[in-house]
Amino acid sequence: MKESNDFKVARYGVLGGTFDPIHNAHLFVAESVLEELNLDKIIFIPSGIPPHKADHKITRADHRLMMTALATNSNERFFVSPMEVNREGKSYTVHTMRELRDENFSAAEFYFIIGADAFIEIETWAMYEELLKITNFVVVTRLGSDDEVLDKIIEKCKHEFGADIYKVTIPNLEISSTDIRSRVEQGKRVEYLIPSAVVEYIKKYNLYSSSTS
Ligand code: NAP
């Protein structure tokens, strides 16, 4: 039998987030990037301790991880990693991407998916120079967003760090985790903003109500 020397490098999207809670726009972003860049799968990585939200009240990491698992369960190309939840200390993206790279050697390439608003602040991230060197970025912009500042930062990162940065534009879905938390607290419905399994989970554990500690 003829042996093939062809070795296909897998291409994985990585969507990190606080996911407090995960909502349909997160899932739509993941699906759009998967399709646009023809990736093999998307790994959702809920932050254990989000480095940029030190003074925010955040739901317990095990709840956020479970909601992410429930939300992604029905898509065979969506996976969830507990690596940041299991790691001690703040969840710096550079540590996550180093770990993924080291575990996979040259078998996989990673594409870190990030909203344009967050990418504009990349120079405030821990060890961002190294991060830009070891990771491809996919910056998701919303139709109608102002690209001028973003394009300048993308060009700077490409030029100074040789970063591979892709831009993907998707339609606006005005869904936010902050709004969902506030709706639940006010007793309003969140069906159709988040997957039904996540709605049930929030009810079961009484998350986001003013009585939740
Ligand atoms: P998040 O609020 O949970 O959202 C996750 C991603 O989905 C963000 O990129 C967000 O982009 C996008 N998103 C949310 N709602 C959307 C909508 N309606 N339409 C389109 N996109 C939407 O995430 P986060 O807490 O900002 O964190 C994002 C990642 O960056 C995490 O992995 C975090 O650890 C990492 N981070 C790392 C550092 C560091 O290492 N020092 C610092 C900051 C962040 P938008 O922000 O544009 O909404």
Tab-separated table of C-alpha atoms and ligand atoms in Angstrom:
chain	number	residue	atom	x	y	z
A	1	MET	CA	0.000	0.000	0.000
A	2	LYS	CA	1.278	3.427	-0.903
A	3	GLU	CA	1.989	5.618	2.090
A	4	SER	CA	1.128	9.255	1.945
A	5	ASN	CA	3.551	11.862	3.247
A	6	ASP	CA	0.803	14.451	3.272
A	7	PHE	CA	0.394	15.900	6.739
A	8	LYS	CA	-2.465	18.238	7.231
A	9	VAL	CA	-2.000	20.894	9.890
A	10	ALA	CA	-5.289	21.369	11.731
A	11	ARG	CA	-6.617	24.916	12.016
A	12	TYR	CA	-8.463	25.767	15.207
A	13	GLY	CA	-10.296	28.935	16.149
A	14	VAL	CA	-10.104	29.940	19.810
A	15	LEU	CA	-12.878	32.065	21.293
A	16	GLY	CA	-12.027	33.234	24.797
A	17	GLY	CA	-14.438	35.170	26.911
A	18	THR	CA	-15.915	35.793	30.311
A	19	PHE	CA	-19.137	34.260	28.964
A	20	ASP	CA	-21.225	35.573	31.855
A	21	PRO	CA	-23.386	34.242	30.294
A	22	ILE	CA	-22.565	32.980	26.808
A	23	HIS	CA	-25.161	34.240	24.281
A	24	ASN	CA	-26.237	33.739	20.674
A	25	ALA	CA	-23.941	36.475	19.311
A	26	HIS	CA	-20.902	34.599	20.701
A	27	LEU	CA	-22.123	31.456	18.899
A	28	PHE	CA	-22.807	33.411	15.712
A	29	VAL	CA	-19.293	34.926	15.802
A	30	ALA	CA	-17.785	31.444	16.202
A	31	GLU	CA	-19.839	29.957	13.366
A	32	SER	CA	-19.138	32.911	11.041
A	33	VAL	CA	-15.358	32.718	11.587
A	34	LEU	CA	-15.351	28.934	11.228
A	35	GLU	CA	-17.074	29.271	7.863
A	36	GLU	CA	-15.173	32.325	6.615
A	37	LEU	CA	-11.695	30.929	7.369
A	38	ASN	CA	-12.674	27.318	6.743
A	39	LEU	CA	-11.385	26.249	10.174
A	40	ASP	CA	-11.624	22.702	11.528
A	41	LYS	CA	-13.155	23.557	14.874
A	42	ILE	CA	-13.671	26.282	17.438
A	43	ILE	CA	-12.473	25.938	21.019
A	44	PHE	CA	-14.411	28.070	23.494
A	45	ILE	CA	-12.281	28.982	26.515
A	46	PRO	CA	-14.118	30.627	29.407
A	47	SER	CA	-11.776	32.810	31.490
A	48	GLY	CA	-11.131	31.637	35.036
A	49	ILE	CA	-10.240	35.083	36.342
A	50	PRO	CA	-10.624	37.646	33.513
A	51	PRO	CA	-7.520	39.855	33.767
A	52	HIS	CA	-9.351	43.004	32.638
A	53	LYS	CA	-12.374	42.688	34.913
A	54	ALA	CA	-10.705	42.668	38.331
A	55	ASP	CA	-13.239	45.069	39.834
A	56	HIS	CA	-16.325	43.414	38.288
A	57	LYS	CA	-18.590	40.961	40.068
A	58	ILE	CA	-18.300	37.765	38.023
A	59	THR	CA	-20.313	34.567	38.256
A	60	ARG	CA	-18.463	31.485	39.542
A	61	ALA	CA	-16.246	29.950	36.870
A	62	ASP	CA	-17.836	26.488	37.128
A	63	HIS	CA	-21.251	27.966	36.239
A	64	ARG	CA	-19.809	29.906	33.275
A	65	LEU	CA	-17.973	26.807	32.060
A	66	MET	CA	-21.113	24.664	32.315
A	67	MET	CA	-23.253	27.246	30.459
A	68	THR	CA	-20.626	27.357	27.685
A	69	ALA	CA	-20.684	23.548	27.451
A	70	LEU	CA	-24.498	23.497	27.248
A	71	ALA	CA	-24.564	26.243	24.601
A	72	THR	CA	-22.063	24.540	22.309
A	73	ASN	CA	-23.136	20.929	22.827
A	74	SER	CA	-25.245	20.596	19.669
A	75	ASN	CA	-22.496	21.716	17.258
A	76	GLU	CA	-20.001	18.963	16.424
A	77	ARG	CA	-17.307	21.507	15.541
A	78	PHE	CA	-17.599	23.464	18.801
A	79	PHE	CA	-15.463	22.354	21.769
A	80	VAL	CA	-14.986	23.782	25.249
A	81	SER	CA	-11.748	23.833	27.207
A	82	PRO	CA	-11.578	24.268	30.998
A	83	MET	CA	-7.871	25.180	30.803
A	84	GLU	CA	-8.269	28.771	32.039
A	85	VAL	CA	-10.809	27.799	34.685
A	86	ASN	CA	-8.395	25.161	35.988
A	87	ARG	CA	-5.353	27.410	35.936
A	88	GLU	CA	-4.532	29.412	39.051
A	89	GLY	CA	-4.304	33.189	38.950
A	90	LYS	CA	-5.448	35.615	36.267
A	91	SER	CA	-6.305	34.089	32.890
A	92	TYR	CA	-3.767	35.732	30.613
A	93	THR	CA	-4.302	34.872	26.956
A	94	VAL	CA	-0.557	34.599	26.323
A	95	HIS	CA	-0.327	31.682	28.797
A	96	THR	CA	-3.272	29.945	27.130
A	97	MET	CA	-1.871	30.276	23.628
A	98	ARG	CA	1.584	29.134	24.767
A	99	GLU	CA	0.023	26.059	26.366
A	100	LEU	CA	-2.044	25.225	23.268
A	101	ARG	CA	0.987	25.634	21.028
A	102	ASP	CA	3.243	23.515	23.246
A	103	GLU	CA	0.656	20.734	23.566
A	104	ASN	CA	0.094	20.541	19.820
A	105	PHE	CA	3.643	21.073	18.535
A	106	SER	CA	3.319	21.628	14.792
A	107	ALA	CA	0.078	19.636	14.433
A	108	ALA	CA	-2.227	22.636	14.723
A	109	GLU	CA	-2.406	26.350	14.042
A	110	PHE	CA	-4.503	28.565	16.293
A	111	TYR	CA	-6.580	31.612	15.431
A	112	PHE	CA	-7.584	33.725	18.423
A	113	ILE	CA	-10.976	35.313	17.712
A	114	ILE	CA	-11.599	38.705	19.220
A	115	GLY	CA	-14.056	41.573	18.846
A	116	ALA	CA	-12.720	44.783	17.310
A	117	ASP	CA	-13.403	46.733	20.525
A	118	ALA	CA	-11.202	44.373	22.512
A	119	PHE	CA	-8.451	44.193	19.871
A	120	ILE	CA	-8.085	47.977	19.855
A	121	GLU	CA	-6.829	47.628	23.463
A	122	ILE	CA	-4.376	44.810	22.674
A	123	GLU	CA	-1.376	46.902	23.712
A	124	THR	CA	-2.703	46.898	27.302
A	125	TRP	CA	-2.669	43.068	27.451
A	126	ALA	CA	0.007	41.186	29.383
A	127	MET	CA	2.989	40.233	27.183
A	128	TYR	CA	1.071	41.290	24.078
A	129	GLU	CA	4.249	41.393	21.957
A	130	GLU	CA	4.820	37.678	22.517
A	131	LEU	CA	1.111	36.940	22.003
A	132	LEU	CA	1.129	38.651	18.613
A	133	LYS	CA	4.165	36.631	17.588
A	134	ILE	CA	2.810	33.208	18.575
A	135	THR	CA	-0.856	33.552	17.589
A	136	ASN	CA	-2.886	34.380	14.532
A	137	PHE	CA	-5.703	36.806	15.300
A	138	VAL	CA	-9.160	37.034	13.778
A	139	VAL	CA	-10.666	40.426	14.506
A	140	VAL	CA	-14.438	40.496	14.189
A	141	THR	CA	-15.924	43.809	13.148
A	142	ARG	CA	-19.587	44.701	13.036
A	143	LEU	CA	-21.252	46.080	9.911
A	144	GLY	CA	-21.155	49.860	10.153
A	145	SER	CA	-18.295	50.019	12.683
A	146	ASP	CA	-15.633	52.675	12.233
A	147	ASP	CA	-12.525	50.907	10.948
A	148	GLU	CA	-9.989	53.729	10.975
A	149	VAL	CA	-8.449	53.218	14.434
A	150	LEU	CA	-8.656	49.444	14.105
A	151	ASP	CA	-6.844	49.403	10.760
A	152	LYS	CA	-4.034	51.529	12.182
A	153	ILE	CA	-3.535	49.131	15.094
A	154	ILE	CA	-3.707	46.080	12.825
A	155	GLU	CA	-1.077	47.577	10.506
A	156	LYS	CA	1.154	48.477	13.467
A	157	CYS	CA	0.917	44.942	14.909
A	158	LYS	CA	1.633	43.380	11.524
A	159	HIS	CA	4.583	45.668	10.922
A	160	GLU	CA	6.185	45.530	14.395
A	161	PHE	CA	5.512	41.916	15.345
A	162	GLY	CA	4.914	40.192	12.008
A	163	ALA	CA	1.482	39.220	13.305
A	164	ASP	CA	-1.015	37.396	11.093
A	165	ILE	CA	-4.293	39.222	11.554
A	166	TYR	CA	-7.497	38.517	9.638
A	167	LYS	CA	-10.544	40.745	9.640
A	168	VAL	CA	-14.013	39.232	9.417
A	169	THR	CA	-17.106	41.403	9.214
A	170	ILE	CA	-20.405	40.071	10.479
A	171	PRO	CA	-23.889	41.593	10.792
A	172	ASN	CA	-24.640	43.367	14.075
A	173	LEU	CA	-26.357	41.286	16.695
A	174	GLU	CA	-27.045	43.660	19.547
A	175	ILE	CA	-26.849	41.065	22.296
A	176	SER	CA	-24.719	41.629	25.358
A	177	SER	CA	-24.060	39.603	28.493
A	178	THR	CA	-24.585	42.753	30.590
A	179	ASP	CA	-28.054	43.216	29.096
A	180	ILE	CA	-28.935	39.559	29.654
A	181	ARG	CA	-27.904	39.731	33.324
A	182	SER	CA	-29.960	42.868	33.783
A	183	ARG	CA	-33.022	41.352	32.055
A	184	VAL	CA	-32.870	38.272	34.282
A	185	GLU	CA	-32.562	40.457	37.370
A	186	GLN	CA	-35.676	42.374	36.297
A	187	GLY	CA	-37.580	39.141	35.672
A	188	LYS	CA	-37.667	39.724	31.888
A	189	ARG	CA	-37.409	36.885	29.358
A	190	VAL	CA	-34.085	35.983	27.720
A	191	GLU	CA	-35.355	33.250	25.411
A	192	TYR	CA	-33.994	33.686	21.841
A	193	LEU	CA	-30.996	35.690	23.146
A	194	ILE	CA	-29.317	32.641	24.644
A	195	PRO	CA	-29.730	28.901	23.946
A	196	SER	CA	-32.662	27.312	25.799
A	197	ALA	CA	-30.388	24.963	27.751
A	198	VAL	CA	-28.635	28.049	29.178
A	199	VAL	CA	-32.006	29.638	30.052
A	200	GLU	CA	-32.871	26.485	32.008
A	201	TYR	CA	-29.472	26.445	33.738
A	202	ILE	CA	-29.853	30.074	34.837
A	203	LYS	CA	-33.288	29.275	36.271
A	204	LYS	CA	-32.097	26.104	37.986
A	205	TYR	CA	-29.232	27.843	39.803
A	206	ASN	CA	-31.044	31.147	40.214
A	207	LEU	CA	-28.170	33.051	38.557
A	208	TYR	CA	-28.272	36.822	37.983
A	209	SER	CA	-31.170	37.446	40.335
A	210	SER	CA	-30.575	40.060	43.030
A	211	SER	CA	-30.778	37.316	45.677
A	212	THR	CA	-27.804	35.435	44.125
A	213	SER	CA	-24.662	36.030	46.180
B	1	NAP	P1	-16.708	38.564	26.377
B	1	NAP	O1	-17.287	39.880	26.762
B	1	NAP	O2	-17.172	37.373	27.152
B	1	NAP	O3	-16.950	38.304	24.811
B	1	NAP	C1	-16.183	37.358	24.111
B	1	NAP	C2	-15.938	37.865	22.699
B	1	NAP	O4	-17.186	37.943	21.997
B	1	NAP	C3	-15.342	39.259	22.707
B	1	NAP	O5	-14.308	39.297	21.757
B	1	NAP	C4	-16.514	40.142	22.317
B	1	NAP	O6	-16.112	41.246	21.522
B	1	NAP	C5	-17.355	39.239	21.448
B	1	NAP	N1	-18.776	39.645	21.504
B	1	NAP	C6	-19.550	39.784	22.593
B	1	NAP	N2	-20.801	40.178	22.254
B	1	NAP	C7	-20.802	40.308	20.896
B	1	NAP	C8	-21.778	40.704	19.923
B	1	NAP	N3	-23.025	41.056	20.273
B	1	NAP	N4	-21.430	40.713	18.606
B	1	NAP	C9	-20.177	40.377	18.237
B	1	NAP	N5	-19.199	40.013	19.104
B	1	NAP	C10	-19.505	39.971	20.419
B	1	NAP	O7	-15.109	38.605	26.380
B	1	NAP	P2	-14.052	39.459	27.192
B	1	NAP	O8	-14.278	39.290	28.648
B	1	NAP	O9	-13.972	40.840	26.650
B	1	NAP	O10	-12.688	38.676	26.817
B	1	NAP	C11	-12.319	38.353	25.487
B	1	NAP	C12	-11.013	37.558	25.525
B	1	NAP	O11	-9.913	38.459	25.618
B	1	NAP	C13	-10.876	36.603	26.736
B	1	NAP	O12	-10.270	35.411	26.323
B	1	NAP	C14	-9.955	37.372	27.677
B	1	NAP	O13	-9.202	36.552	28.556
B	1	NAP	C15	-9.054	38.043	26.656
B	1	NAP	N6	-8.341	39.183	27.262
B	1	NAP	C16	-7.071	38.945	27.690
B	1	NAP	C17	-6.331	39.968	28.297
B	1	NAP	C18	-4.915	39.662	28.749
B	1	NAP	O14	-4.416	38.579	28.474
B	1	NAP	N7	-4.270	40.571	29.425
B	1	NAP	C19	-6.924	41.230	28.477
B	1	NAP	C20	-8.227	41.442	28.029
B	1	NAP	C21	-8.942	40.393	27.417
B	1	NAP	P3	-16.417	42.755	21.992
B	1	NAP	O15	-15.513	43.010	23.153
B	1	NAP	O16	-16.091	43.565	20.785
B	1	NAP	O17	-17.874	42.795	22.373
